[in-house]
DNA sequence: CTCATAATTCGATAATCATCGAAATACAGA
DNA sequence: TCTGTATTTCGATGATTATCGAATTATGAG
């Protein structure tokens, strides 16, 4: 991978981490993961977390923009759900940095994976 | 786990993600992981990444405060290194959310772990 | 076409953040 | 103790961010 591309990737992952870097947004993401793959309607998320509509809309926009959630419309409702592809990519990056590339963290300690 | 404690944990993980949520800090962390476990001296980090001393100091303080790096003094030099415990905890959280609790991401897709 | 509901966009504000240069501190050697 | 180097702290500034209520848009039902 060329250095420039790698720099861009790092910047992109930083943005993804930043999107998860506030309690309200991380709670939203957890909620959507718990409701995966169906996801949740905006109003239900707001009701569950006690976030006003406009604030919630901005948070969802940010999460969507960084590829952590996706949205589909169903009539007048918008269903937000976790974006598995984005999360897998980010998790893979963190795993590679911590385990594969540096060996700072032992894979077995992350969670039982197999065997 | 009591709900209050879980909320606190989520807030803490959010702060850790936030610490990784800017390109300069994520680059610092990558650099320290690559130099793990020895770590690097502040001046060397700054030289490598082209960050002024005072800015770098603030970034390192933030990473340290969130438990992502640690520091030891050796004479007049400060050696910063990745904090494996903090990273393992954060990686474990993300893994649990994405793979264990929700099944949104398949463990095998993260990286070759074993078998 | 009008109405009601869902959600976003607008406009604004207070708070946090990233960054810098200059000054201060910490430490080792002479 | 004085000097030089490493690093942090101080003080300040511009930029971004989180948040809110009000206004607007989108959609389907009647």
mmCIF file of C-alpha atoms (C1' of nucleotides) in Angstrom:
data_model
loop_
_atom_site.group_PDB
_atom_site.id
_atom_site.type_symbol
_atom_site.label_atom_id
_atom_site.label_comp_id
_atom_site.label_asym_id
_atom_site.label_seq_id
_atom_site.Cartn_x
_atom_site.Cartn_y
_atom_site.Cartn_z
ATOM 1 C CA UNK A 1 0.000 0.000 0.000
ATOM 2 C CA UNK A 2 1.357 3.426 -0.935
ATOM 3 C CA UNK A 3 2.092 5.758 1.964
ATOM 4 C CA UNK A 4 -0.420 8.346 0.788
ATOM 5 C CA UNK A 5 -3.219 5.816 0.656
ATOM 6 C CA UNK A 6 -2.294 4.476 4.056
ATOM 7 C CA UNK A 7 -2.381 8.008 5.479
ATOM 8 C CA UNK A 8 -5.834 8.474 4.001
ATOM 9 C CA UNK A 9 -6.980 5.213 5.530
ATOM 10 C CA UNK A 10 -5.700 6.204 8.946
ATOM 11 C CA UNK A 11 -7.547 9.508 8.653
ATOM 12 C CA UNK A 12 -10.696 7.652 7.708
ATOM 13 C CA UNK A 13 -10.437 5.253 10.628
ATOM 14 C CA UNK A 14 -9.813 8.218 12.900
ATOM 15 C CA UNK A 15 -13.101 9.709 11.687
ATOM 16 C CA UNK A 16 -14.873 6.433 12.389
ATOM 17 C CA UNK A 17 -13.442 6.309 15.899
ATOM 18 C CA UNK A 18 -14.430 9.912 16.351
ATOM 19 C CA UNK A 19 -17.995 9.034 15.396
ATOM 20 C CA UNK A 20 -18.012 6.471 18.205
ATOM 21 C CA UNK A 21 -16.247 8.915 20.489
ATOM 22 C CA UNK A 22 -19.200 10.375 22.340
ATOM 23 C CA UNK A 23 -21.437 8.552 24.797
ATOM 24 C CA UNK A 24 -24.700 9.375 22.984
ATOM 25 C CA UNK A 25 -23.431 8.038 19.669
ATOM 26 C CA UNK A 26 -21.820 4.970 21.166
ATOM 27 C CA UNK A 27 -25.135 4.209 22.890
ATOM 28 C CA UNK A 28 -26.968 4.617 19.626
ATOM 29 C CA UNK A 29 -24.583 2.210 17.971
ATOM 30 C CA UNK A 30 -24.952 -0.325 20.772
ATOM 31 C CA UNK A 31 -28.694 -0.079 20.534
ATOM 32 C CA UNK A 32 -28.618 -0.681 16.790
ATOM 33 C CA UNK A 33 -26.238 -3.598 17.229
ATOM 34 C CA UNK A 34 -28.572 -5.132 19.783
ATOM 35 C CA UNK A 35 -31.401 -4.706 17.281
ATOM 36 C CA UNK A 36 -29.344 -6.074 14.418
ATOM 37 C CA UNK A 37 -30.090 -6.738 11.633
ATOM 38 C CA UNK A 38 -33.578 -5.255 11.722
ATOM 39 C CA UNK A 39 -32.439 -1.993 13.237
ATOM 40 C CA UNK A 40 -34.711 0.637 14.747
ATOM 41 C CA UNK A 41 -36.882 3.536 13.766
ATOM 42 C CA UNK A 42 -35.552 6.979 14.669
ATOM 43 C CA UNK A 43 -38.340 7.748 17.104
ATOM 44 C CA UNK A 44 -37.764 4.521 18.968
ATOM 45 C CA UNK A 45 -34.053 5.237 19.355
ATOM 46 C CA UNK A 46 -34.774 8.694 20.671
ATOM 47 C CA UNK A 47 -37.364 7.378 23.097
ATOM 48 C CA UNK A 48 -35.009 4.730 24.383
ATOM 49 C CA UNK A 49 -32.081 7.091 24.897
ATOM 50 C CA UNK A 50 -33.882 10.318 25.685
ATOM 51 C CA UNK A 51 -32.367 12.373 22.898
ATOM 52 C CA UNK A 52 -34.295 15.181 21.206
ATOM 53 C CA UNK A 53 -35.209 14.641 17.585
ATOM 54 C CA UNK A 54 -32.889 17.161 16.001
ATOM 55 C CA UNK A 55 -29.869 16.177 18.073
ATOM 56 C CA UNK A 56 -30.498 12.535 17.319
ATOM 57 C CA UNK A 57 -30.781 13.297 13.638
ATOM 58 C CA UNK A 58 -27.352 14.913 13.665
ATOM 59 C CA UNK A 59 -25.812 11.959 15.491
ATOM 60 C CA UNK A 60 -27.329 9.493 13.058
ATOM 61 C CA UNK A 61 -26.086 11.578 10.151
ATOM 62 C CA UNK A 62 -22.565 11.458 11.544
ATOM 63 C CA UNK A 63 -22.682 7.708 12.134
ATOM 64 C CA UNK A 64 -24.032 7.198 8.635
ATOM 65 C CA UNK A 65 -21.468 9.496 7.066
ATOM 66 C CA UNK A 66 -18.647 7.494 8.664
ATOM 67 C CA UNK A 67 -20.129 4.217 7.478
ATOM 68 C CA UNK A 68 -21.092 2.847 10.867
ATOM 69 C CA UNK A 69 -24.828 2.727 10.288
ATOM 70 C CA UNK A 70 -27.096 2.612 7.290
ATOM 71 C CA UNK A 71 -30.671 3.601 6.714
ATOM 72 C CA UNK A 72 -33.651 2.480 4.700
ATOM 73 C CA UNK A 73 -36.999 4.142 4.372
ATOM 74 C CA UNK A 74 -40.266 2.359 4.989
ATOM 75 C CA UNK A 75 -43.132 4.674 4.354
ATOM 76 C CA UNK A 76 -42.760 7.631 6.649
ATOM 77 C CA UNK A 77 -40.384 5.753 8.925
ATOM 78 C CA UNK A 78 -36.614 5.597 8.644
ATOM 79 C CA UNK A 79 -35.025 2.378 9.834
ATOM 80 C CA UNK A 80 -31.451 2.758 10.965
ATOM 81 C CA UNK A 81 -29.265 -0.289 11.414
ATOM 82 C CA UNK A 82 -25.636 -1.056 12.147
ATOM 83 C CA UNK A 83 -23.443 -1.261 9.062
ATOM 84 C CA UNK A 84 -21.669 -4.583 9.466
ATOM 85 C CA UNK A 85 -19.211 -3.866 6.666
ATOM 86 C CA UNK A 86 -17.965 -0.658 8.225
ATOM 87 C CA UNK A 87 -17.738 -2.157 11.686
ATOM 88 C CA UNK A 88 -15.902 -5.191 10.391
ATOM 89 C CA UNK A 89 -13.403 -2.992 8.632
ATOM 90 C CA UNK A 90 -12.776 -0.870 11.708
ATOM 91 C CA UNK A 91 -12.554 -3.868 14.003
ATOM 92 C CA UNK A 92 -10.182 -5.502 11.544
ATOM 93 C CA UNK A 93 -7.980 -2.421 11.528
ATOM 94 C CA UNK A 94 -7.789 -2.271 15.312
ATOM 95 C CA UNK A 95 -7.163 -5.991 15.502
ATOM 96 C CA UNK A 96 -4.390 -5.775 12.931
ATOM 97 C CA UNK A 97 -2.703 -2.891 14.707
ATOM 98 C CA UNK A 98 -2.896 -4.403 18.172
ATOM 99 C CA UNK A 99 -2.471 -8.096 17.465
ATOM 100 C CA UNK A 100 -1.081 -8.820 14.029
ATOM 101 C CA UNK A 101 1.277 -5.937 13.394
ATOM 102 C CA UNK A 102 2.544 -5.316 16.900
ATOM 103 C CA UNK A 103 1.684 -8.268 19.091
ATOM 104 C CA UNK A 104 0.795 -5.882 21.899
ATOM 105 C CA UNK A 105 -2.468 -7.719 22.473
ATOM 106 C CA UNK A 106 -2.848 -11.494 22.314
ATOM 107 C CA UNK A 107 -5.778 -12.573 20.092
ATOM 108 C CA UNK A 108 -6.990 -15.180 22.586
ATOM 109 C CA UNK A 109 -7.553 -12.441 25.142
ATOM 110 C CA UNK A 110 -10.030 -10.544 22.968
ATOM 111 C CA UNK A 111 -12.820 -13.031 23.267
ATOM 112 C CA UNK A 112 -13.247 -16.642 22.548
ATOM 113 C CA UNK A 113 -13.008 -16.904 18.796
ATOM 114 C CA UNK A 114 -12.702 -20.510 17.929
ATOM 115 C CA UNK A 115 -11.104 -23.818 18.914
ATOM 116 C CA UNK B 1 -23.702 -5.592 35.614
ATOM 117 C CA UNK B 2 -25.838 -2.785 36.990
ATOM 118 C CA UNK B 3 -27.196 -0.348 34.427
ATOM 119 C CA UNK B 4 -25.399 2.620 36.001
ATOM 120 C CA UNK B 5 -22.045 0.898 35.842
ATOM 121 C CA UNK B 6 -22.663 -0.168 32.278
ATOM 122 C CA UNK B 7 -23.487 3.420 31.354
ATOM 123 C CA UNK B 8 -20.240 4.562 32.938
ATOM 124 C CA UNK B 9 -18.328 1.951 31.012
ATOM 125 C CA UNK B 10 -19.883 3.029 27.750
ATOM 126 C CA UNK B 11 -18.924 6.617 28.521
ATOM 127 C CA UNK B 12 -15.387 5.516 29.260
ATOM 128 C CA UNK B 13 -15.095 3.541 26.022
ATOM 129 C CA UNK B 14 -16.478 6.537 24.184
ATOM 130 C CA UNK B 15 -13.663 8.645 25.639
ATOM 131 C CA UNK B 16 -11.125 6.070 24.522
ATOM 132 C CA UNK B 17 -12.544 6.045 21.006
ATOM 133 C CA UNK B 18 -12.512 9.827 21.073
ATOM 134 C CA UNK B 19 -8.819 9.763 21.954
ATOM 135 C CA UNK B 20 -8.224 7.710 18.815
ATOM 136 C CA UNK B 21 -10.590 9.929 16.875
ATOM 137 C CA UNK B 22 -8.121 12.334 15.286
ATOM 138 C CA UNK B 23 -5.541 11.492 12.649
ATOM 139 C CA UNK B 24 -2.555 12.843 14.616
ATOM 140 C CA UNK B 25 -3.380 10.790 17.693
ATOM 141 C CA UNK B 26 -4.190 7.641 15.755
ATOM 142 C CA UNK B 27 -0.843 7.996 13.989
ATOM 143 C CA UNK B 28 0.905 8.402 17.322
ATOM 144 C CA UNK B 29 -0.759 5.263 18.584
ATOM 145 C CA UNK B 30 0.183 3.311 15.464
ATOM 146 C CA UNK B 31 3.751 4.458 15.793
ATOM 147 C CA UNK B 32 3.887 3.357 19.420
ATOM 148 C CA UNK B 33 2.320 0.014 18.552
ATOM 149 C CA UNK B 34 4.906 -0.517 15.848
ATOM 150 C CA UNK B 35 7.588 0.256 18.424
ATOM 151 C CA UNK B 36 6.001 -1.976 21.026
ATOM 152 C CA UNK B 37 6.953 -2.775 23.734
ATOM 153 C CA UNK B 38 9.937 -0.462 23.885
ATOM 154 C CA UNK B 39 7.988 2.578 22.818
ATOM 155 C CA UNK B 40 9.477 5.860 21.711
ATOM 156 C CA UNK B 41 10.868 9.065 23.128
ATOM 157 C CA UNK B 42 8.702 12.156 22.682
ATOM 158 C CA UNK B 43 11.158 13.911 20.410
ATOM 159 C CA UNK B 44 11.382 10.940 18.114
ATOM 160 C CA UNK B 45 7.600 10.749 17.789
ATOM 161 C CA UNK B 46 7.434 14.430 16.976
ATOM 162 C CA UNK B 47 10.206 14.131 14.430
ATOM 163 C CA UNK B 48 8.565 11.190 12.741
ATOM 164 C CA UNK B 49 5.133 12.784 12.516
ATOM 165 C CA UNK B 50 6.043 16.440 12.202
ATOM 166 C CA UNK B 51 4.107 17.639 15.237
ATOM 167 C CA UNK B 52 5.289 20.576 17.323
ATOM 168 C CA UNK B 53 6.381 19.805 20.858
ATOM 169 C CA UNK B 54 3.530 21.416 22.744
ATOM 170 C CA UNK B 55 0.832 19.997 20.498
ATOM 171 C CA UNK B 56 2.372 16.564 20.754
ATOM 172 C CA UNK B 57 2.506 16.843 24.502
ATOM 173 C CA UNK B 58 -1.216 17.522 24.632
ATOM 174 C CA UNK B 59 -2.002 14.574 22.398
ATOM 175 C CA UNK B 60 0.134 12.255 24.502
ATOM 176 C CA UNK B 61 -1.540 13.533 27.637
ATOM 177 C CA UNK B 62 -4.936 12.721 26.184
ATOM 178 C CA UNK B 63 -3.898 9.236 25.087
ATOM 179 C CA UNK B 64 -2.404 8.620 28.506
ATOM 180 C CA UNK B 65 -5.449 9.954 30.326
ATOM 181 C CA UNK B 66 -7.681 7.540 28.419
ATOM 182 C CA UNK B 67 -5.404 4.612 29.164
ATOM 183 C CA UNK B 68 -4.184 4.010 25.635
ATOM 184 C CA UNK B 69 -0.522 4.760 26.252
ATOM 185 C CA UNK B 70 1.753 4.827 29.261
ATOM 186 C CA UNK B 71 4.961 6.599 30.028
ATOM 187 C CA UNK B 72 8.184 5.989 31.921
ATOM 188 C CA UNK B 73 11.006 8.396 32.542
ATOM 189 C CA UNK B 74 14.601 7.588 31.725
ATOM 190 C CA UNK B 75 16.811 10.455 32.714
ATOM 191 C CA UNK B 76 15.675 13.493 30.840
ATOM 192 C CA UNK B 77 13.784 11.382 28.290
ATOM 193 C CA UNK B 78 10.189 10.256 28.484
ATOM 194 C CA UNK B 79 9.436 6.942 26.835
ATOM 195 C CA UNK B 80 5.862 6.564 25.710
ATOM 196 C CA UNK B 81 4.514 3.143 24.806
ATOM 197 C CA UNK B 82 1.177 1.597 23.915
ATOM 198 C CA UNK B 83 -0.834 0.430 26.900
ATOM 199 C CA UNK B 84 -1.703 -3.153 26.009
ATOM 200 C CA UNK B 85 -4.222 -3.479 28.845
ATOM 201 C CA UNK B 86 -6.254 -0.504 27.723
ATOM 202 C CA UNK B 87 -6.156 -1.518 24.087
ATOM 203 C CA UNK B 88 -7.143 -5.072 24.893
ATOM 204 C CA UNK B 89 -10.091 -3.846 26.910
ATOM 205 C CA UNK B 90 -11.284 -1.552 24.148
ATOM 206 C CA UNK B 91 -10.779 -4.167 21.461
ATOM 207 C CA UNK B 92 -12.615 -6.669 23.619
ATOM 208 C CA UNK B 93 -15.529 -4.279 24.027
ATOM 209 C CA UNK B 94 -15.822 -3.667 20.301
ATOM 210 C CA UNK B 95 -15.478 -7.353 19.586
ATOM 211 C CA UNK B 96 -18.171 -8.214 22.106
ATOM 212 C CA UNK B 97 -20.563 -5.630 20.710
ATOM 213 C CA UNK B 98 -20.062 -6.550 17.080
ATOM 214 C CA UNK B 99 -19.520 -10.285 17.264
ATOM 215 C CA UNK B 100 -20.627 -11.808 20.538
ATOM 216 C CA UNK B 101 -23.635 -9.738 21.510
ATOM 217 C CA UNK B 102 -25.071 -8.996 18.106
ATOM 218 C CA UNK B 103 -23.538 -11.290 15.524
ATOM 219 C CA UNK B 104 -23.312 -8.389 13.101
ATOM 220 C CA UNK B 105 -19.698 -9.250 12.337
ATOM 221 C CA UNK B 106 -18.357 -12.775 11.973
ATOM 222 C CA UNK B 107 -15.228 -13.359 14.078
ATOM 223 C CA UNK B 108 -13.435 -15.207 11.268
ATOM 224 C CA UNK B 109 -13.625 -12.098 9.128
ATOM 225 C CA UNK B 110 -11.680 -9.953 11.579
ATOM 226 C CA UNK B 111 -8.371 -11.601 10.951
ATOM 227 C CA UNK B 112 -6.977 -15.041 11.139
ATOM 228 C CA UNK B 113 -7.114 -15.885 14.813
ATOM 229 C CA UNK B 114 -6.428 -19.565 15.090
ATOM 230 C CA UNK B 115 -7.154 -22.953 13.516
ATOM 231 C "C1'" DC C 1 -55.924 17.922 -1.561
ATOM 232 C "C1'" DT C 2 -55.568 18.293 3.303
ATOM 233 C "C1'" DC C 3 -54.067 16.477 7.512
ATOM 234 C "C1'" DA C 4 -51.201 14.103 10.795
ATOM 235 C "C1'" DT C 5 -46.998 11.979 11.776
ATOM 236 C "C1'" DA C 6 -41.908 11.100 11.087
ATOM 237 C "C1'" DA C 7 -37.747 13.019 10.479
ATOM 238 C "C1'" DT C 8 -34.589 16.516 8.824
ATOM 239 C "C1'" DT C 9 -32.854 21.112 8.221
ATOM 240 C "C1'" DC C 10 -32.219 25.827 9.870
ATOM 241 C "C1'" DG C 11 -30.343 29.160 12.920
ATOM 242 C "C1'" DA C 12 -28.160 29.952 16.948
ATOM 243 C "C1'" DT C 13 -25.287 29.304 21.189
ATOM 244 C "C1'" DA C 14 -22.192 27.503 24.644
ATOM 245 C "C1'" DA C 15 -18.598 24.302 25.127
ATOM 246 C "C1'" DT C 16 -14.889 21.660 23.769
ATOM 247 C "C1'" DC C 17 -10.819 20.995 20.979
ATOM 248 C "C1'" DA C 18 -6.501 21.349 18.128
ATOM 249 C "C1'" DT C 19 -2.893 24.110 17.538
ATOM 250 C "C1'" DC C 20 0.915 27.322 18.263
ATOM 251 C "C1'" DG C 21 4.949 29.976 20.403
ATOM 252 C "C1'" DA C 22 6.827 31.427 24.620
ATOM 253 C "C1'" DA C 23 7.829 30.513 29.208
ATOM 254 C "C1'" DA C 24 8.577 27.245 32.794
ATOM 255 C "C1'" DT C 25 10.144 22.848 34.661
ATOM 256 C "C1'" DA C 26 12.942 18.490 35.011
ATOM 257 C "C1'" DC C 27 17.088 16.357 34.723
ATOM 258 C "C1'" DA C 28 22.117 15.169 33.835
ATOM 259 C "C1'" DG C 29 26.805 16.601 33.244
ATOM 260 C "C1'" DA C 30 30.609 19.630 33.696
ATOM 261 C "C1'" DT D 1 25.980 25.631 40.631
ATOM 262 C "C1'" DC D 2 25.584 26.719 35.864
ATOM 263 C "C1'" DT D 3 24.359 24.988 31.210
ATOM 264 C "C1'" DG D 4 22.044 22.500 27.711
ATOM 265 C "C1'" DT D 5 18.570 19.414 26.287
ATOM 266 C "C1'" DA D 6 13.923 17.223 26.818
ATOM 267 C "C1'" DT D 7 9.432 17.976 27.811
ATOM 268 C "C1'" DT D 8 5.522 20.216 29.774
ATOM 269 C "C1'" DT D 9 2.693 24.084 31.022
ATOM 270 C "C1'" DC D 10 0.803 28.650 30.033
ATOM 271 C "C1'" DG D 11 -1.918 31.744 27.435
ATOM 272 C "C1'" DA D 12 -4.321 32.519 23.522
ATOM 273 C "C1'" DT D 13 -6.927 31.807 19.156
ATOM 274 C "C1'" DG D 14 -9.610 29.848 15.470
ATOM 275 C "C1'" DA D 15 -12.272 25.784 14.440
ATOM 276 C "C1'" DT D 16 -15.207 22.223 15.356
ATOM 277 C "C1'" DT D 17 -18.889 20.132 18.037
ATOM 278 C "C1'" DA D 18 -23.034 19.060 20.774
ATOM 279 C "C1'" DT D 19 -27.208 20.698 21.661
ATOM 280 C "C1'" DC D 20 -31.779 22.897 21.315
ATOM 281 C "C1'" DG D 21 -36.400 24.714 19.522
ATOM 282 C "C1'" DA D 22 -38.632 26.239 15.460
ATOM 283 C "C1'" DA D 23 -39.461 25.738 10.780
ATOM 284 C "C1'" DT D 24 -39.446 22.703 6.897
ATOM 285 C "C1'" DT D 25 -39.745 18.548 4.111
ATOM 286 C "C1'" DA D 26 -41.386 13.794 3.198
ATOM 287 C "C1'" DT D 27 -44.788 10.427 3.171
ATOM 288 C "C1'" DG D 28 -49.189 8.014 3.467
ATOM 289 C "C1'" DA D 29 -54.120 8.024 4.941
ATOM 290 C "C1'" DG D 30 -58.529 9.662 4.323
#
